[in-house]
Amino acid sequence: MTYFSRFKTFILPAALLLASCGEPEPVKIGFVAGISGAGADTGLAARNALMMVVDEVNEKGGINGHPIELVIRDDQKSGEVGRQLMNEFHELGVTAVIGPIISSVGYGMLPGINEHQIITISPTVSALELAGKDDHLFRMNSTTSENAGAYARKQVELGRKKVALALDHANATFTESWANEFQRQYVDLGGEVVARIPFNQKGESGFSDPAEQLLASGADAFLLVANGFDSAQLSLQIRKRGATHPIAAAEWAASEQLIAMGGAAVEGLEVLQTYNRNDQSAHFLKFVDAYKARFNSIPGYTSVATHDAVTMLIAGLEKQAKDDIALKDALLQLRDVQGLQQMLSFNEYGDSGRQSYYLTIRNGQFVVQ
């Protein structure tokens, strides 16, 4: 067992204060997200933000003189791959993990997270099955109950009595949790969910069939519980058939790829976003400018959430070293850490939450309602 595989749980103060012969041993931080294939934009945006924070920390001397070394892995948006990666991280002596991005992968990783007691901070997973538990998974996002509830209230406010849902079966841990919470709260407010249409099921492909089923449902509006790429493709199929129904997409879809892939088909689409893209604070603008300069793109919601997740991890590692306590305890004791746009802390279960904004796509841009 390496020194820093022990470091992930307890600190040896003398080893941190005095470098041994040669270069200081690095702190290994794992990263796991879907960074290949369709919908990889959110994973890549998260990875980019992680790299920015780690480079800044290393330029300032690392964690008590120990540089951070990233171990980046592609979970292929698969819970089984995520489970295997936790075993690999354990073997490599990884101290903590940032990720995953989607709840189904988080669910697959959870047994390994707790078996190996590797602190894992997800920027975005929100399924209720992953919240409110005393375990080694920490979450930056609000739950599906909170986010889906905002959508339920908005649909009622807009006078929509009947809504049909399209659910990405490939991330069923999230989409089913989200749909259940939306339906429960929407029905309580007087609405009716007239259809729940799964797609991306095993052996199925394409977006024509789910689009046809949405149109046949008799709904006043459609709500797509899917990533940005798939939401764009579904919107294209709906508009291709001449339908003018209002379309909303779950917060998971709120990436730049939604607009890039959807074009005119996503004009007017509504989506919740978990950061204020119009924030003019110096702290946020500095991050945006640095991100654009390095990656030639605009940071997305996973970039902001990941930046906050890494900020909390770094603060926890520093507190762990200072107070000689377990990393889990250090993270749970953190209070009011400054994030990119909000103050950050975890509750007793390692759960946090995000500020949210309801947006509409107008002229190819996200506009706050």
Short mmCIF file of C-alpha atoms in Angstrom, two decimals:
data_model
loop_
_atom_site.label_atom_id
_atom_site.label_comp_id
_atom_site.label_asym_id
_atom_site.label_seq_id
_atom_site.Cartn_x
_atom_site.Cartn_y
_atom_site.Cartn_z
CA MET A 1 0.00 0.00 0.00
CA THR A 2 1.43 3.38 -0.99
CA TYR A 3 1.62 6.33 1.34
CA PHE A 4 -1.13 8.22 -0.43
CA SER A 5 -3.47 5.25 -0.51
CA ARG A 6 -3.31 5.56 3.28
CA PHE A 7 -3.62 9.33 2.95
CA LYS A 8 -7.12 8.97 1.53
CA THR A 9 -8.40 8.05 5.00
CA PHE A 10 -5.90 9.31 7.58
CA ILE A 11 -2.98 11.74 7.67
CA LEU A 12 0.57 11.12 8.79
CA PRO A 13 1.56 14.70 9.72
CA ALA A 14 5.32 14.15 9.70
CA ALA A 15 5.22 12.70 6.21
CA LEU A 16 3.27 15.70 4.98
CA LEU A 17 5.60 18.24 6.59
CA LEU A 18 8.86 16.62 5.58
CA ALA A 19 9.46 15.42 2.06
CA SER A 20 11.24 12.11 1.82
CA CYS A 21 14.18 11.54 -0.50
CA GLY A 22 13.42 12.67 -4.02
CA GLU A 23 10.24 14.29 -5.27
CA PRO A 24 7.18 14.45 -2.96
CA GLU A 25 4.71 11.68 -3.65
CA PRO A 26 1.66 12.98 -5.53
CA VAL A 27 -1.92 13.09 -4.30
CA LYS A 28 -3.84 11.02 -6.84
CA ILE A 29 -7.30 12.30 -7.69
CA GLY A 30 -9.47 10.22 -9.98
CA PHE A 31 -11.96 11.59 -12.47
CA VAL A 32 -14.77 9.58 -14.02
CA ALA A 33 -17.31 10.70 -16.60
CA GLY A 34 -18.57 9.87 -20.07
CA ILE A 35 -15.96 11.55 -22.28
CA SER A 36 -16.59 9.70 -25.53
CA GLY A 37 -19.54 9.14 -27.83
CA ALA A 38 -22.83 11.03 -28.05
CA GLY A 39 -23.47 13.31 -25.11
CA ALA A 40 -19.81 13.44 -24.11
CA ASP A 41 -19.85 17.24 -24.01
CA THR A 42 -20.92 17.35 -20.36
CA GLY A 43 -18.16 14.95 -19.31
CA LEU A 44 -15.52 16.84 -21.26
CA ALA A 45 -16.69 20.18 -19.83
CA ALA A 46 -16.39 18.71 -16.33
CA ARG A 47 -12.91 17.35 -17.06
CA ASN A 48 -11.79 20.73 -18.36
CA ALA A 49 -12.85 22.53 -15.19
CA LEU A 50 -11.11 19.90 -13.06
CA MET A 51 -7.87 20.36 -14.98
CA MET A 52 -8.03 24.14 -14.49
CA VAL A 53 -8.41 23.91 -10.71
CA VAL A 54 -5.72 21.24 -10.35
CA ASP A 55 -3.25 23.26 -12.41
CA GLU A 56 -3.89 26.31 -10.21
CA VAL A 57 -3.34 24.29 -7.04
CA ASN A 58 -0.15 22.69 -8.38
CA GLU A 59 1.21 26.09 -9.41
CA LYS A 60 0.83 27.15 -5.78
CA GLY A 61 2.69 24.10 -4.46
CA GLY A 62 0.01 21.41 -4.36
CA ILE A 63 -1.41 19.98 -1.14
CA ASN A 64 1.18 20.64 1.57
CA GLY A 65 3.93 20.39 -1.01
CA HIS A 66 2.51 17.30 -2.70
CA PRO A 67 1.45 17.79 -6.33
CA ILE A 68 -1.92 16.56 -7.50
CA GLU A 69 -1.85 13.85 -10.16
CA LEU A 70 -5.03 13.28 -12.14
CA VAL A 71 -6.19 9.79 -13.09
CA ILE A 72 -8.80 10.41 -15.80
CA ARG A 73 -11.11 7.61 -16.93
CA ASP A 74 -14.06 7.29 -19.34
CA ASP A 75 -17.03 5.56 -17.72
CA GLN A 76 -18.70 5.20 -21.16
CA LYS A 77 -21.90 6.23 -19.38
CA SER A 78 -22.10 2.68 -17.99
CA GLY A 79 -22.73 1.75 -14.37
CA GLU A 80 -20.83 -1.51 -14.84
CA VAL A 81 -17.79 0.33 -16.18
CA GLY A 82 -18.05 2.74 -13.26
CA ARG A 83 -18.03 -0.19 -10.84
CA GLN A 84 -14.87 -1.58 -12.45
CA LEU A 85 -13.19 1.81 -12.33
CA MET A 86 -13.63 2.02 -8.56
CA ASN A 87 -11.60 -1.19 -8.24
CA GLU A 88 -8.93 0.30 -10.50
CA PHE A 89 -8.83 3.53 -8.50
CA HIS A 90 -8.35 1.49 -5.33
CA GLU A 91 -5.47 -0.45 -6.87
CA LEU A 92 -3.84 2.77 -8.04
CA GLY A 93 -4.00 4.33 -4.58
CA VAL A 94 -6.35 7.13 -5.59
CA THR A 95 -7.15 9.46 -2.69
CA ALA A 96 -10.51 10.75 -3.91
CA VAL A 97 -12.63 10.82 -7.07
CA ILE A 98 -14.47 13.61 -8.86
CA GLY A 99 -17.50 12.33 -10.79
CA PRO A 100 -19.54 10.75 -12.15
CA ILE A 101 -21.87 13.01 -14.15
CA ILE A 102 -24.93 10.78 -14.50
CA SER A 103 -26.86 9.02 -11.76
CA SER A 104 -26.92 5.54 -13.33
CA VAL A 105 -23.11 5.47 -13.25
CA GLY A 106 -23.14 6.75 -9.67
CA TYR A 107 -25.50 3.95 -8.69
CA GLY A 108 -23.18 1.39 -10.29
CA MET A 109 -20.14 2.86 -8.56
CA LEU A 110 -21.68 3.15 -5.10
CA PRO A 111 -20.84 -0.36 -3.80
CA GLY A 112 -17.19 0.10 -4.78
CA ILE A 113 -17.10 3.62 -3.37
CA ASN A 114 -18.16 2.33 0.04
CA GLU A 115 -16.21 -0.94 -0.09
CA HIS A 116 -12.94 0.87 -0.76
CA GLN A 117 -13.96 3.95 1.28
CA ILE A 118 -12.82 6.31 -1.47
CA ILE A 119 -14.38 9.74 -1.10
CA THR A 120 -16.22 10.48 -4.35
CA ILE A 121 -17.72 13.91 -5.05
CA SER A 122 -20.18 14.03 -7.92
CA PRO A 123 -20.86 17.45 -9.41
CA THR A 124 -24.25 16.53 -10.84
CA VAL A 125 -25.88 13.21 -9.79
CA SER A 126 -29.30 13.92 -8.33
CA ALA A 127 -31.36 10.70 -8.11
CA LEU A 128 -33.06 10.31 -4.73
CA GLU A 129 -31.57 6.82 -4.40
CA LEU A 130 -28.15 8.46 -4.02
CA ALA A 131 -29.16 11.14 -1.49
CA GLY A 132 -29.64 11.16 2.26
CA LYS A 133 -27.22 8.32 2.99
CA ASP A 134 -24.28 8.14 5.38
CA ASP A 135 -21.74 6.88 2.85
CA HIS A 136 -18.62 7.98 0.96
CA LEU A 137 -20.50 9.55 -1.97
CA PHE A 138 -20.80 13.34 -1.75
CA ARG A 139 -23.09 15.29 -4.09
CA MET A 140 -23.02 18.91 -5.23
CA ASN A 141 -26.42 18.90 -6.99
CA SER A 142 -29.98 19.35 -5.78
CA THR A 143 -32.11 16.21 -5.83
CA THR A 144 -34.52 15.14 -8.55
CA SER A 145 -37.33 16.03 -6.15
CA GLU A 146 -36.23 19.65 -5.97
CA ASN A 147 -35.45 20.05 -9.67
CA ALA A 148 -38.48 18.15 -11.00
CA GLY A 149 -40.68 20.08 -8.58
CA ALA A 150 -39.56 23.34 -10.18
CA TYR A 151 -40.66 21.97 -13.56
CA ALA A 152 -44.02 20.83 -12.18
CA ARG A 153 -44.75 24.29 -10.80
CA LYS A 154 -43.68 25.93 -14.06
CA GLN A 155 -45.95 23.75 -16.20
CA VAL A 156 -48.92 24.61 -14.00
CA GLU A 157 -47.98 28.30 -14.05
CA LEU A 158 -47.97 28.16 -17.87
CA GLY A 159 -51.46 26.60 -17.90
CA ARG A 160 -50.45 23.16 -19.17
CA LYS A 161 -52.86 20.52 -17.92
CA LYS A 162 -51.49 17.43 -19.69
CA VAL A 163 -47.79 16.61 -20.12
CA ALA A 164 -46.09 13.63 -21.79
CA LEU A 165 -42.60 12.56 -20.69
CA ALA A 166 -39.85 10.99 -22.80
CA LEU A 167 -37.36 9.12 -20.59
CA ASP A 168 -33.82 8.06 -21.51
CA HIS A 169 -33.73 4.43 -20.35
CA ALA A 170 -29.91 4.37 -20.55
CA ASN A 171 -29.84 6.59 -17.43
CA ALA A 172 -32.92 5.09 -15.79
CA THR A 173 -31.68 5.70 -12.23
CA PHE A 174 -31.99 9.42 -12.93
CA THR A 175 -34.86 9.54 -15.39
CA GLU A 176 -37.23 7.31 -13.43
CA SER A 177 -36.49 9.17 -10.20
CA TRP A 178 -37.01 12.49 -11.98
CA ALA A 179 -40.24 11.35 -13.64
CA ASN A 180 -41.65 9.96 -10.39
CA GLU A 181 -40.97 13.23 -8.57
CA PHE A 182 -42.36 15.34 -11.40
CA GLN A 183 -45.51 13.27 -11.68
CA ARG A 184 -46.13 13.25 -7.94
CA GLN A 185 -45.83 17.02 -7.62
CA TYR A 186 -47.54 17.84 -10.93
CA VAL A 187 -50.57 15.72 -10.08
CA ASP A 188 -50.77 17.34 -6.64
CA LEU A 189 -50.96 20.69 -8.45
CA GLY A 190 -53.81 19.50 -10.69
CA GLY A 191 -51.88 18.32 -13.75
CA GLU A 192 -51.92 14.96 -15.51
CA VAL A 193 -49.02 12.95 -16.95
CA VAL A 194 -50.65 11.31 -19.96
CA ALA A 195 -47.65 9.24 -21.07
CA ARG A 196 -44.20 8.12 -19.94
CA ILE A 197 -42.33 7.01 -23.03
CA PRO A 198 -38.95 5.25 -22.59
CA PHE A 199 -36.34 5.34 -25.33
CA ASN A 200 -32.70 4.25 -25.70
CA GLN A 201 -33.76 0.83 -24.46
CA LYS A 202 -31.59 -2.18 -25.24
CA GLY A 203 -31.91 -3.20 -28.86
CA GLU A 204 -33.67 0.03 -29.84
CA SER A 205 -32.29 3.04 -31.65
CA GLY A 206 -33.50 6.22 -33.27
CA PHE A 207 -35.87 8.97 -32.22
CA SER A 208 -38.76 8.59 -34.68
CA ASP A 209 -40.78 6.13 -32.58
CA PRO A 210 -40.65 8.09 -29.31
CA ALA A 211 -41.51 11.28 -31.22
CA GLU A 212 -44.55 9.57 -32.76
CA GLN A 213 -45.64 8.29 -29.35
CA LEU A 214 -45.35 11.78 -27.85
CA LEU A 215 -47.49 13.21 -30.62
CA ALA A 216 -50.12 10.50 -30.15
CA SER A 217 -50.37 11.07 -26.39
CA GLY A 218 -52.79 13.99 -26.47
CA ALA A 219 -50.47 16.10 -24.29
CA ASP A 220 -50.46 19.89 -24.11
CA ALA A 221 -46.66 19.87 -23.83
CA PHE A 222 -43.71 17.50 -23.98
CA LEU A 223 -41.00 17.12 -21.34
CA LEU A 224 -37.78 15.39 -22.43
CA VAL A 225 -35.81 13.77 -19.62
CA ALA A 226 -32.58 13.22 -21.51
CA ASN A 227 -29.17 14.72 -22.23
CA GLY A 228 -28.62 17.64 -24.60
CA PHE A 229 -27.82 15.52 -27.65
CA ASP A 230 -30.87 13.26 -27.33
CA SER A 231 -33.17 16.16 -26.43
CA ALA A 232 -32.05 17.93 -29.59
CA GLN A 233 -32.69 14.83 -31.70
CA LEU A 234 -36.15 14.31 -30.23
CA SER A 235 -37.00 17.98 -30.78
CA LEU A 236 -35.92 17.68 -34.41
CA GLN A 237 -38.21 14.70 -34.93
CA ILE A 238 -41.14 16.44 -33.24
CA ARG A 239 -40.77 19.63 -35.28
CA LYS A 240 -40.15 17.63 -38.47
CA ARG A 241 -43.71 16.35 -38.13
CA GLY A 242 -45.09 19.87 -37.96
CA ALA A 243 -45.98 19.79 -34.26
CA THR A 244 -45.96 23.11 -32.41
CA HIS A 245 -46.36 21.77 -28.86
CA PRO A 246 -44.28 23.48 -26.18
CA ILE A 247 -41.19 21.42 -25.34
CA ALA A 248 -39.23 21.46 -22.08
CA ALA A 249 -36.15 19.42 -21.26
CA ALA A 250 -34.83 18.33 -17.87
CA GLU A 251 -31.81 20.14 -16.43
CA TRP A 252 -29.54 17.34 -17.71
CA ALA A 253 -30.05 18.71 -21.23
CA ALA A 254 -28.87 22.25 -20.47
CA SER A 255 -25.58 22.11 -22.39
CA GLU A 256 -24.35 24.04 -25.40
CA GLN A 257 -24.78 20.88 -27.48
CA LEU A 258 -28.56 21.16 -27.09
CA ILE A 259 -28.54 24.36 -29.16
CA ALA A 260 -25.75 23.32 -31.52
CA MET A 261 -27.47 20.06 -32.47
CA GLY A 262 -31.09 21.23 -32.28
CA GLY A 263 -30.89 24.51 -34.17
CA ALA A 264 -34.32 25.91 -35.06
CA ALA A 265 -36.05 22.84 -33.59
CA VAL A 266 -35.13 23.86 -30.04
CA GLU A 267 -36.19 27.50 -30.37
CA GLY A 268 -38.57 28.16 -27.48
CA LEU A 269 -37.50 25.05 -25.58
CA GLU A 270 -37.49 25.52 -21.82
CA VAL A 271 -34.85 24.16 -19.46
CA LEU A 272 -33.68 24.57 -15.89
CA GLN A 273 -30.03 25.47 -15.42
CA THR A 274 -28.06 25.19 -12.20
CA TYR A 275 -25.92 28.28 -12.60
CA ASN A 276 -26.33 31.88 -13.71
CA ARG A 277 -24.62 32.19 -17.10
CA ASN A 278 -25.20 35.97 -16.95
CA ASP A 279 -23.31 36.42 -13.70
CA GLN A 280 -21.06 39.50 -13.92
CA SER A 281 -19.09 38.93 -10.72
CA ALA A 282 -15.32 39.25 -11.10
CA HIS A 283 -14.75 35.77 -9.66
CA PHE A 284 -17.00 34.07 -12.21
CA LEU A 285 -15.87 36.16 -15.19
CA LYS A 286 -12.25 35.34 -14.44
CA PHE A 287 -13.11 31.64 -14.63
CA VAL A 288 -15.09 32.06 -17.86
CA ASP A 289 -12.28 34.03 -19.54
CA ALA A 290 -9.64 31.49 -18.50
CA TYR A 291 -11.82 28.60 -19.67
CA LYS A 292 -12.45 30.21 -23.06
CA ALA A 293 -8.78 31.00 -23.54
CA ARG A 294 -7.69 27.44 -22.76
CA PHE A 295 -10.43 25.36 -24.38
CA ASN A 296 -11.87 27.74 -26.97
CA SER A 297 -15.39 27.05 -25.74
CA ILE A 298 -17.91 28.29 -23.18
CA PRO A 299 -18.03 26.53 -19.80
CA GLY A 300 -21.28 24.67 -19.18
CA TYR A 301 -23.22 23.69 -16.10
CA THR A 302 -21.01 20.65 -15.49
CA SER A 303 -17.95 22.92 -15.66
CA VAL A 304 -19.33 25.16 -12.93
CA ALA A 305 -20.50 22.27 -10.74
CA THR A 306 -17.18 20.44 -11.17
CA HIS A 307 -15.20 23.55 -10.30
CA ASP A 308 -17.22 23.73 -7.08
CA ALA A 309 -16.75 20.01 -6.39
CA VAL A 310 -12.97 20.27 -6.77
CA THR A 311 -12.93 23.43 -4.65
CA MET A 312 -14.59 21.49 -1.84
CA LEU A 313 -12.23 18.55 -2.25
CA ILE A 314 -9.14 20.77 -2.06
CA ALA A 315 -10.54 22.53 1.02
CA GLY A 316 -11.25 19.13 2.58
CA LEU A 317 -7.74 17.82 1.87
CA GLU A 318 -6.20 20.93 3.41
CA LYS A 319 -8.42 20.62 6.51
CA GLN A 320 -7.61 16.91 6.74
CA ALA A 321 -3.92 17.70 6.82
CA LYS A 322 -4.31 20.56 9.29
CA ASP A 323 -6.60 18.77 11.78
CA ASP A 324 -5.30 15.20 11.32
CA ILE A 325 -8.76 13.77 10.68
CA ALA A 326 -10.36 11.53 8.09
CA LEU A 327 -11.16 13.18 4.76
CA LYS A 328 -14.86 12.37 5.13
CA ASP A 329 -14.99 14.17 8.47
CA ALA A 330 -13.05 17.12 7.06
CA LEU A 331 -15.53 17.54 4.20
CA LEU A 332 -18.55 17.28 6.49
CA GLN A 333 -17.11 19.99 8.74
CA LEU A 334 -16.56 22.52 5.92
CA ARG A 335 -18.83 25.54 6.08
CA ASP A 336 -19.42 28.40 3.64
CA VAL A 337 -16.63 27.69 1.18
CA GLN A 338 -16.74 30.21 -1.68
CA GLY A 339 -17.74 28.56 -4.95
CA LEU A 340 -17.95 30.13 -8.38
CA GLN A 341 -21.41 31.55 -7.75
CA GLN A 342 -22.57 30.40 -4.33
CA MET A 343 -21.35 29.44 -0.89
CA LEU A 344 -20.72 25.71 -0.55
CA SER A 345 -21.18 23.19 2.26
CA PHE A 346 -22.41 19.64 2.80
CA ASN A 347 -25.12 18.44 5.15
CA GLU A 348 -24.65 15.47 7.46
CA TYR A 349 -25.11 13.08 4.52
CA GLY A 350 -22.61 14.77 2.22
CA ASP A 351 -25.39 16.33 0.12
CA SER A 352 -25.41 19.89 -1.16
CA GLY A 353 -27.63 21.86 -3.57
CA ARG A 354 -27.59 24.30 -6.46
CA GLN A 355 -29.22 27.61 -7.24
CA SER A 356 -31.42 27.20 -10.32
CA TYR A 357 -32.71 29.36 -13.16
CA TYR A 358 -35.49 28.61 -15.64
CA LEU A 359 -34.38 29.43 -19.20
CA THR A 360 -35.84 29.58 -22.69
CA ILE A 361 -33.85 29.21 -25.91
CA ARG A 362 -34.32 32.34 -28.02
CA ASN A 363 -32.36 33.16 -31.17
CA GLY A 364 -29.94 30.36 -30.39
CA GLN A 365 -29.20 31.55 -26.86
CA PHE A 366 -30.26 30.57 -23.34
CA VAL A 367 -32.34 33.44 -21.94
CA VAL A 368 -33.47 33.66 -18.32
CA GLN A 369 -37.28 33.80 -18.06
#
